Coordinates of C-alpha atoms and ligand atoms in Angstrom, one line a residue:
M1 CA 141.6 193.5 150.8
I2 CA 138.6 193.0 148.6
N3 CA 136.7 195.3 146.2
I4 CA 133.5 196.1 148.0
H5 CA 132.0 198.1 145.0
R6 CA 132.3 195.1 142.7
L7 CA 130.8 192.9 145.4
T8 CA 127.8 195.1 146.1
S9 CA 127.1 195.7 142.5
H10 CA 127.0 191.9 141.9
L11 CA 124.7 191.6 144.8
H12 CA 122.4 194.2 143.5
D13 CA 122.4 192.8 139.9
L14 CA 121.7 189.3 141.1
S15 CA 118.8 190.5 143.2
T16 CA 117.0 191.7 140.1
I17 CA 116.6 188.1 138.9
G18 CA 113.3 186.8 140.2
K19 CA 112.5 190.1 141.9
T20 CA 108.9 190.2 143.3
K21 CA 106.6 193.2 143.3
E22 CA 107.1 193.5 147.1
G23 CA 110.8 194.0 146.5
G24 CA 111.8 190.5 147.5
V25 CA 113.2 187.6 145.4
N26 CA 111.6 184.3 144.2
R27 CA 114.2 181.9 143.0
F28 CA 113.3 178.2 143.4
S29 CA 115.3 175.3 142.3
Y30 CA 115.2 174.1 138.7
T31 CA 113.3 177.1 137.4
N32 CA 114.1 179.7 134.8
E33 CA 114.9 182.4 137.4
E34 CA 117.3 180.1 139.1
R35 CA 118.9 179.1 135.8
L36 CA 119.3 182.8 134.8
A37 CA 120.8 183.6 138.2
S38 CA 123.3 180.7 137.9
E39 CA 124.4 181.9 134.5
Q40 CA 124.9 185.4 135.9
V41 CA 127.0 184.0 138.8
K42 CA 128.9 181.9 136.3
Q43 CA 130.0 185.1 134.5
Y44 CA 131.3 186.5 137.9
M45 CA 133.2 183.3 138.5
V46 CA 134.8 183.4 135.1
A47 CA 135.8 187.0 135.5
A48 CA 137.3 186.1 138.9
G49 CA 139.6 183.6 137.2
L50 CA 137.7 180.4 138.1
T51 CA 137.1 177.5 135.7
V52 CA 133.4 176.9 135.8
E53 CA 131.1 173.8 135.4
Y54 CA 127.8 172.5 136.6
D55 CA 127.9 169.1 138.3
A56 CA 125.3 166.4 137.8
V57 CA 122.7 167.8 140.2
G58 CA 123.2 171.4 139.0
N59 CA 125.6 172.8 141.6
L60 CA 127.5 175.6 139.9
I61 CA 131.2 175.1 140.7
G62 CA 134.1 177.5 140.0
S63 CA 137.5 175.8 140.5
L64 CA 141.0 177.3 141.1
E65 CA 144.1 175.1 140.8
G66 CA 146.5 174.7 143.6
E67 CA 149.4 172.4 144.0
D68 CA 148.6 168.9 142.8
D69 CA 148.2 166.6 145.8
L70 CA 146.7 168.9 148.4
P71 CA 143.1 168.6 149.6
V72 CA 140.6 171.2 148.2
V73 CA 139.2 174.1 150.2
L74 CA 135.4 174.6 149.5
L75 CA 133.7 177.9 149.8
G76 CA 130.1 178.6 149.0
S77 CA 126.4 179.1 149.8
H78 CA 123.2 179.1 147.8
I79 CA 121.3 181.3 145.3
D80 CA 117.8 179.9 145.7
T81 CA 115.4 181.7 148.0
V82 CA 112.4 181.2 150.2
P83 CA 109.1 182.6 148.8
N84 CA 109.5 186.4 148.6
G85 CA 112.9 186.1 150.3
G86 CA 115.6 188.7 150.8
K87 CA 118.6 189.4 148.5
Y88 CA 121.3 188.5 151.0
D89 CA 120.4 185.1 152.3
G90 CA 122.7 182.7 150.4
S91 CA 123.7 185.0 147.5
L92 CA 126.0 187.0 149.8
G93 CA 128.0 183.9 150.6
V94 CA 128.5 182.9 147.0
L95 CA 129.3 186.4 145.8
T96 CA 131.7 187.1 148.7
A97 CA 133.6 183.9 148.0
I98 CA 133.9 184.9 144.3
E99 CA 135.0 188.4 145.3
V100 CA 137.8 187.0 147.5
I101 CA 139.1 184.9 144.7
H102 CA 138.9 187.8 142.3
S103 CA 140.9 190.0 144.6
L104 CA 143.5 187.3 145.3
N105 CA 143.9 186.8 141.5
E106 CA 144.2 190.5 140.9
K107 CA 147.1 190.6 143.4
D108 CA 148.7 187.5 141.8
I109 CA 148.4 185.7 145.1
R110 CA 148.5 181.9 144.4
L111 CA 147.1 179.5 146.9
K112 CA 148.7 176.2 147.6
H113 CA 145.4 174.4 148.1
P114 CA 143.1 173.9 145.2
L115 CA 139.8 175.7 145.8
K116 CA 136.2 175.5 144.7
V117 CA 133.5 178.1 145.0
I118 CA 130.1 176.4 144.9
A119 CA 126.6 177.8 144.5
F120 CA 124.7 174.9 146.0
K121 CA 121.5 173.7 144.5
D122 CA 118.4 174.3 146.6
E123 CA 119.5 175.0 150.2
E124 CA 116.1 176.4 151.3
G125 CA 113.9 173.4 150.5
T126 CA 111.1 175.7 149.3
R127 CA 110.1 173.7 146.2
F128 CA 110.3 170.1 147.4
G129 CA 110.0 170.5 151.1
F130 CA 113.5 169.1 151.2
G131 CA 116.6 171.4 151.3
M132 CA 120.3 171.3 150.8
I133 CA 120.0 169.1 147.8
G134 CA 123.3 170.3 146.3
S135 CA 125.3 170.1 149.5
R136 CA 123.9 166.6 150.2
A137 CA 125.1 165.6 146.7
V138 CA 128.6 167.0 147.4
A139 CA 128.7 165.2 150.8
G140 CA 127.6 162.0 149.0
T141 CA 124.5 161.5 151.2
L142 CA 121.8 162.3 148.5
T143 CA 119.8 159.1 147.8
N144 CA 117.8 157.7 144.9
D145 CA 114.7 158.0 147.2
D146 CA 115.4 161.7 147.8
L147 CA 115.2 162.3 144.1
K148 CA 111.7 160.9 144.0
R149 CA 110.3 163.7 146.3
V150 CA 107.7 165.9 144.5
D151 CA 106.8 169.5 144.5
Q152 CA 103.2 170.8 144.8
Q153 CA 102.6 170.1 141.1
G154 CA 103.7 166.5 141.5
I155 CA 107.0 167.1 139.6
S156 CA 109.9 165.1 141.2
I157 CA 113.4 166.3 141.8
E158 CA 114.7 163.9 139.2
Q159 CA 112.2 165.1 136.6
A160 CA 113.1 168.7 137.4
M161 CA 116.8 167.8 137.1
E162 CA 116.3 166.2 133.7
Q163 CA 114.2 169.1 132.5
Y164 CA 117.1 171.4 133.1
G165 CA 119.6 169.1 131.4
F166 CA 121.2 167.5 134.4
D167 CA 121.8 163.7 134.4
R168 CA 119.9 162.1 137.2
D169 CA 121.7 158.8 136.8
Q170 CA 125.0 160.6 137.5
F171 CA 124.0 162.3 140.7
Q172 CA 126.5 160.3 142.8
S173 CA 129.3 161.8 140.7
A174 CA 128.7 165.2 142.5
K175 CA 130.4 163.9 145.6
I176 CA 133.6 165.7 146.3
E177 CA 136.5 163.8 147.9
N178 CA 139.7 164.9 149.6
V179 CA 138.4 168.1 151.1
K180 CA 140.4 170.2 153.6
C181 CA 137.5 172.3 154.9
Y182 CA 134.4 174.3 154.0
L183 CA 133.9 178.0 154.7
E184 CA 130.8 180.1 154.3
V185 CA 129.9 183.7 154.8
H186 CA 126.2 184.3 155.6
I187 CA 124.0 187.0 157.1
E188 CA 123.2 186.3 160.7
Q189 CA 119.4 186.4 160.4
G190 CA 119.1 187.2 164.1
K191 CA 119.9 190.1 166.4
V192 CA 122.9 188.9 168.4
L193 CA 125.6 190.9 166.4
E194 CA 123.4 193.9 166.4
N195 CA 123.0 193.7 170.2
H196 CA 126.8 193.4 170.6
D197 CA 127.3 196.3 168.2
A198 CA 129.5 194.0 166.1
S199 CA 129.7 193.9 162.3
V200 CA 130.8 190.3 161.9
G201 CA 130.7 187.1 164.0
N202 CA 132.3 183.7 164.3
V203 CA 129.8 180.8 164.2
T204 CA 130.2 178.1 166.8
G205 CA 127.6 175.7 165.5
I206 CA 124.4 175.3 163.6
A207 CA 121.0 174.2 165.0
G208 CA 119.5 171.2 163.3
P209 CA 116.1 171.4 161.7
V210 CA 113.6 168.5 161.5
W211 CA 110.6 169.1 159.2
F212 CA 107.3 167.2 159.3
Q213 CA 104.1 167.3 157.3
F214 CA 101.0 166.7 159.4
T215 CA 97.6 165.7 157.9
L216 CA 94.6 165.6 160.1
T217 CA 91.4 164.2 158.5
G218 CA 87.9 164.7 160.0
L219 CA 84.6 165.1 158.2
S220 CA 83.5 168.0 156.0
E221 CA 79.9 168.8 156.9
H222 CA 77.4 171.6 156.8
A223 CA 78.5 174.5 159.1
G224 CA 74.9 175.4 159.9
A225 CA 73.4 172.0 160.3
T226 CA 76.0 170.1 162.3
P227 CA 75.8 170.7 166.1
M228 CA 79.1 171.6 167.9
N229 CA 79.3 168.4 169.8
Q230 CA 79.0 166.2 166.7
R231 CA 81.8 167.6 164.6
Q232 CA 85.1 166.1 163.5
D233 CA 86.6 169.5 162.6
A234 CA 90.2 169.0 161.4
L235 CA 91.1 172.7 161.7
V236 CA 90.1 173.0 165.3
G237 CA 92.3 169.9 166.0
A238 CA 95.2 171.4 164.0
S239 CA 94.9 174.7 165.9
L240 CA 95.1 173.0 169.3
I241 CA 98.2 171.1 168.1
I242 CA 99.9 174.2 166.7
A243 CA 99.2 176.2 169.8
E244 CA 100.6 173.5 172.0
A245 CA 103.7 173.2 169.8
E246 CA 104.4 176.9 170.6
K247 CA 103.9 176.3 174.3
I248 CA 106.3 173.2 174.4
A249 CA 109.0 175.0 172.4
K250 CA 108.9 178.0 174.8
E251 CA 109.8 175.7 177.7
F252 CA 113.3 175.5 176.3
P253 CA 115.5 178.6 175.9
T254 CA 116.8 177.8 172.4
A255 CA 114.2 175.5 170.9
V256 CA 111.9 176.8 168.1
A257 CA 108.8 175.2 166.5
T258 CA 107.2 176.9 163.4
V259 CA 104.1 176.1 161.3
G260 CA 104.9 178.1 158.1
K261 CA 102.5 176.4 155.6
L262 CA 99.0 175.2 156.1
S263 CA 96.1 174.2 153.8
V264 CA 92.5 173.6 154.6
K265 CA 90.1 171.4 152.6
P266 CA 87.6 172.1 151.2
N267 CA 88.2 175.7 152.3
G268 CA 84.6 177.0 152.2
V269 CA 83.0 179.5 154.5
N270 CA 80.1 177.3 155.4
V271 CA 81.8 173.9 155.4
I272 CA 83.5 172.3 158.4
P273 CA 87.1 171.7 157.5
G274 CA 87.5 168.0 156.6
E275 CA 91.2 167.9 156.1
V276 CA 94.1 170.1 157.2
T277 CA 97.7 169.7 156.1
W278 CA 100.5 171.7 157.7
T279 CA 104.3 171.7 158.0
M280 CA 106.2 171.9 161.3
D281 CA 109.8 173.0 161.5
I282 CA 111.5 172.1 164.8
R283 CA 115.0 173.1 165.8
D284 CA 117.5 173.4 168.6
I285 CA 121.3 173.6 168.8
D286 CA 121.2 170.5 171.0
K287 CA 119.9 167.3 169.4
D288 CA 118.4 165.9 172.6
T289 CA 116.4 169.0 173.3
R290 CA 115.1 169.1 169.7
D291 CA 114.2 165.4 169.9
E292 CA 112.3 166.0 173.2
V293 CA 110.3 168.9 171.7
E294 CA 109.5 166.7 168.7
Q295 CA 108.3 163.8 170.8
R296 CA 106.1 165.9 173.0
I297 CA 104.5 167.7 170.1
R298 CA 103.8 164.3 168.4
Q299 CA 102.4 162.8 171.6
F300 CA 100.1 165.7 172.0
A301 CA 99.0 165.4 168.3
D302 CA 98.2 161.7 168.8
K303 CA 96.1 162.6 171.9
I304 CA 94.1 165.3 170.1
A305 CA 93.5 163.0 167.1
I306 CA 92.0 160.3 169.5
E307 CA 89.9 162.7 171.5
R308 CA 88.4 164.4 168.5
R309 CA 88.0 161.2 166.3
L310 CA 90.4 162.5 163.7
D311 CA 92.8 160.6 161.6
L312 CA 96.4 161.8 161.9
K313 CA 99.3 161.1 159.5
V314 CA 102.7 162.5 160.1
S315 CA 105.5 162.2 157.5
E316 CA 109.1 163.4 158.0
L317 CA 110.3 165.7 155.2
Q318 CA 113.8 166.1 156.4
R319 CA 116.0 165.7 159.4
V320 CA 119.3 167.5 159.7
E321 CA 121.5 167.1 162.8
P322 CA 123.0 170.0 164.6
V323 CA 126.7 170.6 163.8
R324 CA 129.6 172.2 165.6
C325 CA 132.0 174.4 163.7
D326 CA 135.7 173.2 163.8
E327 CA 137.7 174.7 166.7
N328 CA 140.8 175.4 164.6
I329 CA 138.8 177.2 161.9
Q330 CA 137.0 179.2 164.6
E331 CA 140.3 180.3 165.9
V332 CA 141.4 181.3 162.4
I333 CA 138.2 183.3 161.9
C334 CA 138.5 185.0 165.4
D335 CA 142.1 186.0 164.7
S336 CA 141.1 187.4 161.3
I337 CA 138.3 189.4 163.0
K338 CA 140.8 190.8 165.5
E339 CA 143.2 191.7 162.7
I340 CA 140.7 194.0 161.1
G341 CA 140.1 195.7 164.4
E342 CA 136.7 194.4 165.2
P343 CA 135.4 192.9 168.4
V344 CA 135.2 189.1 168.4
V345 CA 131.7 187.8 168.9
S346 CA 131.1 184.0 168.7
L347 CA 127.5 182.8 168.3
P348 CA 125.5 179.8 167.2
S349 CA 123.4 179.8 164.1
G350 CA 119.6 179.2 164.5
A351 CA 119.2 179.0 160.7
G352 CA 120.3 176.0 158.7
H353 CA 123.2 176.1 156.2
D354 CA 124.7 173.9 153.5
G355 CA 127.8 173.2 155.7
M356 CA 125.6 171.0 158.0
Q357 CA 125.7 168.3 155.3
F358 CA 129.5 168.0 155.8
K359 CA 129.2 166.8 159.4
D360 CA 131.6 164.0 160.1
R361 CA 133.1 164.4 156.7
F362 CA 135.3 167.5 156.9
P363 CA 135.7 170.6 159.1
I364 CA 133.5 173.6 158.6
G365 CA 133.6 177.3 159.6
M366 CA 131.2 180.2 159.1
I367 CA 131.4 184.0 159.3
F368 CA 128.3 185.9 160.0
V369 CA 127.4 189.4 158.9
R370 CA 125.2 191.6 161.1
S371 CA 121.5 191.7 159.9
K372 CA 119.5 194.9 160.4
D373 CA 116.9 194.2 163.1
G374 CA 117.6 190.5 162.7
I375 CA 115.1 190.3 159.8
S376 CA 115.5 187.6 157.2
H377 CA 113.4 185.4 154.9
N378 CA 111.7 188.8 154.2
P379 CA 112.2 191.5 151.5
K380 CA 113.3 193.8 154.3
E381 CA 116.5 191.7 154.9
F382 CA 119.4 194.1 155.0
S383 CA 123.2 194.1 155.8
S384 CA 125.3 197.3 155.3
E385 CA 128.1 197.6 152.8
Q386 CA 130.5 198.3 155.6
D387 CA 129.6 195.1 157.4
I388 CA 129.8 193.1 154.2
E389 CA 133.2 194.5 153.4
K390 CA 134.5 193.4 156.8
A391 CA 133.1 189.9 156.5
A392 CA 134.6 189.6 153.0
N393 CA 138.0 190.7 154.4
V394 CA 137.7 188.2 157.3
L395 CA 137.1 185.4 154.7
Y396 CA 140.1 186.7 152.7
R397 CA 142.4 186.5 155.7
S398 CA 141.0 183.2 156.9
I399 CA 141.6 181.6 153.5
L400 CA 145.2 182.8 153.5
K401 CA 145.7 181.5 157.1
L402 CA 144.3 178.1 156.3
D403 CA 146.4 177.8 153.1
V404 CA 149.2 175.9 154.9
K405 CA 150.3 172.4 154.0
Ligands
GLV501 C1 117.2 178.0 155.8 O1 117.3 179.2 155.7 C2 116.7 177.4 157.0 O2 117.3 177.6 158.0 O3 115.6 176.8 156.9
MN502 MN1 117.4 180.9 154.2
MN503 MN1 120.8 180.7 153.6

């Protein structure tokens, strides 16, 4: 059993770092807020009995010894946020893992397997339009080219790393070998558990996001003096493409396509928009479906660009493949849910998570906590203390069940 009061007080205290006036949280990678939050989490890790270090990319890692030659069990999530994000997304997973270790240590329960709790660097991708930086590094798939991606100020990931004292040249040393499995607790961020009246859920797999940046260039001209049939209006072109993306994604039951960021140049009331840049996030639990949605949106965009004499550039920001959770770990999680007397609900995750980076490397499992009204990436994000306690106890039991040679 875990200590829910300690866990919720940590969750509350952490949410004050980077707090926004709307009651949300802003914590982006390689910033002072994120550094402060990491130092706070480091204290919780030390108090839980973990030995703590930062790796070369800035993942915060708390380690617990086990018997010498057994593979390591990884637990974790992230403490960065989306703009004006909620206090549960990511933080809950890191703090729950720490709480489980703290409780095990208080009871003098020793694990056979060594274990690491990781607060992964930049899961959300807010700052560089490229997420899961820390988990890619742990998986060994982060590349030199990735480190050259820049934020809106033109600062690259490698510059940001150096600014915060991390050694860019050593980034490959963050890879972790000889791993038994990865487990993560996360809020559901949807309504499935709520609809089933269930506190917790077992995750079957994670939908894969692909992110693009579209730039459509036309001609900035006088809004009063340019007849409608002579315009190369980039914003009208963008609007048609965005509306069609919604239509295409709606043809598939589980596909989603989202434009979350858009900028118009020169952005004047009486100037025809000459250039529009926007992002597109496309996902599905099935890779073929996602690829089809992507292809159809891109073909439509090409068609609009030709018809309207606009120049279209599309660059891929990131592509993460959908992942299935390990059957054996799912069984362990389902058994643990049953043991605490809860109904077993299994569901896929529409949101992305760090564990996706471990595809084809080692097995993963995830435990979801019910989200109020399914709201997430929003200051209103909420999960109850009772549900959190249940999820933490499911993690506690799952770790013990998986700790066999
Ligand atoms: C992260 O929350 C994502 O799914 O983009
Ligand atoms: Mn998120
Ligand atoms: Mn998250």
